[in-house]
Coordinates of C-alpha atoms in Angstrom, one line a residue:
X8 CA -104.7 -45.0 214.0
X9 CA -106.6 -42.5 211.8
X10 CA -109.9 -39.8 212.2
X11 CA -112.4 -41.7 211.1
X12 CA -115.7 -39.6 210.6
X13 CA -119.1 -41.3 209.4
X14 CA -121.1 -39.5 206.7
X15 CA -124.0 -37.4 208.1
X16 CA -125.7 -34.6 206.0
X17 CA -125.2 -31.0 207.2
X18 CA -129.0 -30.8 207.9
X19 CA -128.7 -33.8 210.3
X20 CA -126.0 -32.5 211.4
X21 CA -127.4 -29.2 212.5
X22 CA -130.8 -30.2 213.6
X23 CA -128.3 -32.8 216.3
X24 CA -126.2 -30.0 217.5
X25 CA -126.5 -27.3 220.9
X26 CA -124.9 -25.2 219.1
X27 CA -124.0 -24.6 215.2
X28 CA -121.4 -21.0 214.9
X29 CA -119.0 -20.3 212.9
X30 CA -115.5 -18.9 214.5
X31 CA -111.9 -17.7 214.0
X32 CA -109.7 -19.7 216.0
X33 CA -107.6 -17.6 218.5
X34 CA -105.8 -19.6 220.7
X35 CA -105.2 -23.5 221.8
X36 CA -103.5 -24.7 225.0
X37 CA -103.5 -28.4 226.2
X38 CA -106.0 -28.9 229.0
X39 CA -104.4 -32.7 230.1
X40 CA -102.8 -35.3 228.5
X41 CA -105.0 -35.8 225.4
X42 CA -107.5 -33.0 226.0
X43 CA -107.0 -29.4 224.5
X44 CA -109.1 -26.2 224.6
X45 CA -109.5 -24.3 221.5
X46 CA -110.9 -20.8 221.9
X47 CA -112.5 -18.9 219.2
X48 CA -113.9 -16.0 218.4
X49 CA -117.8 -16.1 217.3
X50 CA -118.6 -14.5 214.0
X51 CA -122.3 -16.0 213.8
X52 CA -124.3 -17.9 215.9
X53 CA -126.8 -20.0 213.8
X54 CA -127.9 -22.6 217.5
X55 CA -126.5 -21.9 221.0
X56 CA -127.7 -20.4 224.3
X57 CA -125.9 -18.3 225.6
X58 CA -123.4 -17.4 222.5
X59 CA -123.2 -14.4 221.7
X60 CA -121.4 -12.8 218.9
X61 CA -118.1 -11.3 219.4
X62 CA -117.2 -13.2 222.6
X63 CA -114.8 -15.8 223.1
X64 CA -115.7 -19.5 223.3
X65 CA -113.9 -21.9 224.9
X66 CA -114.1 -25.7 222.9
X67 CA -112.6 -29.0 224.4
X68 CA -111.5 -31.9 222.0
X69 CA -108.6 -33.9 221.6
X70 CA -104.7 -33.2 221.3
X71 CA -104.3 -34.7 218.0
X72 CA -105.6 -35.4 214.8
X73 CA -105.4 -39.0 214.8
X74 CA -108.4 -38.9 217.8
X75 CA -110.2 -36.1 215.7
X76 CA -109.0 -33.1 217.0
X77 CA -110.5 -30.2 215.9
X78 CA -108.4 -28.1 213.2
X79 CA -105.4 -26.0 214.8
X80 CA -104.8 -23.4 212.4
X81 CA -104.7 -20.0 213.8
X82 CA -106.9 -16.9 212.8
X83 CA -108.8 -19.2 210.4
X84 CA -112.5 -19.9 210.7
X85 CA -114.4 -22.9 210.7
X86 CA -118.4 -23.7 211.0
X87 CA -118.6 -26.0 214.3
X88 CA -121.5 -27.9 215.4
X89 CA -120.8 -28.2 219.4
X90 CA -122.5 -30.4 222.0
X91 CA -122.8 -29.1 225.0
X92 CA -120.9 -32.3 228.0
X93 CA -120.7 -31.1 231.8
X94 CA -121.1 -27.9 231.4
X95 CA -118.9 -26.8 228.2
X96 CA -119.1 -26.7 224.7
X97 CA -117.0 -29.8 222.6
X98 CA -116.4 -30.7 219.2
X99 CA -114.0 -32.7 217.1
X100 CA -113.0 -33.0 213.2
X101 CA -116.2 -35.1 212.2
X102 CA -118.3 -31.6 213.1
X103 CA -116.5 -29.1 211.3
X104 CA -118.2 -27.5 208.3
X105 CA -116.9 -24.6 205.6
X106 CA -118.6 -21.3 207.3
X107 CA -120.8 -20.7 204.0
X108 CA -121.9 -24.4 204.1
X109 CA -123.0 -23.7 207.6
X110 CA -125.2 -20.2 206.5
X111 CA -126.4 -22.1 203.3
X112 CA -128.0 -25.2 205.5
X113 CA -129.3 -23.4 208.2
X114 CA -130.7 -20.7 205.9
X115 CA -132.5 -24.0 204.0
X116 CA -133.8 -25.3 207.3
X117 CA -135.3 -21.9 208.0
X118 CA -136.9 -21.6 204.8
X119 CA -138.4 -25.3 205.2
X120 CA -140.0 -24.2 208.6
X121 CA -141.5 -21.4 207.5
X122 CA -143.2 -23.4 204.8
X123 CA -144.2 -26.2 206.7
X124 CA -145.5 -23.4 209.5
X125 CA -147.0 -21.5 206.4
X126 CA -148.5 -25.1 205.3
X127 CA -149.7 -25.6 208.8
X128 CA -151.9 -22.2 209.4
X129 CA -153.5 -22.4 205.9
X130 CA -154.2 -26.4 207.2
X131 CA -156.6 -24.7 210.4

């Protein structure tokens, strides 16, 4: 069996997530049989309570790639969009964006509110 991810625009993508940072992966240690934990360090926080730049985050998603693991390669970084599941942050393969992607669409979605705010105010 293979990752299998459906299409979904970056937008979508973003506007669906808790949280939307980019990282450097530091560290990943099983956490069960077909569970691992994936820490990273957070370079930018685009969505997120409670993320702050600098710290450590903690991820959960699968052991292998086959289930859609998130990507393993050390000191690398990677744009995530995270859902937040019983208290911790998870993500997987089909949410993983280039870090300049990330800035580019969630620097578009702030320029779209501000002119649909801007749009609104001249509307009253």
């Amino acid at each position: 069996m293979a990752c299998s991810c459906a299409p979904q625009a970056p937008a979508e993508s973003l506007r669906e997530a808790d949280a939307a940072i980019v990282g450097r992966l530091v560290s990943v240690s099983p956490h069960g049989r077909l569970m691992a934990e994936y820490r990273y360090e957070v370079l930018r926080v685009y969505r997120g309570t409670g993320i702050e730049r600098g710290a450590t985050l903690a991820v959960r998603s699968a052991r292998r790639g086959a289930a859609c693991a998130l990507p393993r390669r050390l000191e690398r970084s990677y744009g995530l969009f995270l859902l937040r599941y019983n208290g911790g942050w998870h993500g997987g393969l089909c949410r993983v964006i280039s870090p300049r992607r990330l800035a580019q669409t969630a620097q578009n979605q702030a320029l779209a509110a501000a002119d649909s705010g801007a749009g609104l105010r001249c509307l009253l």
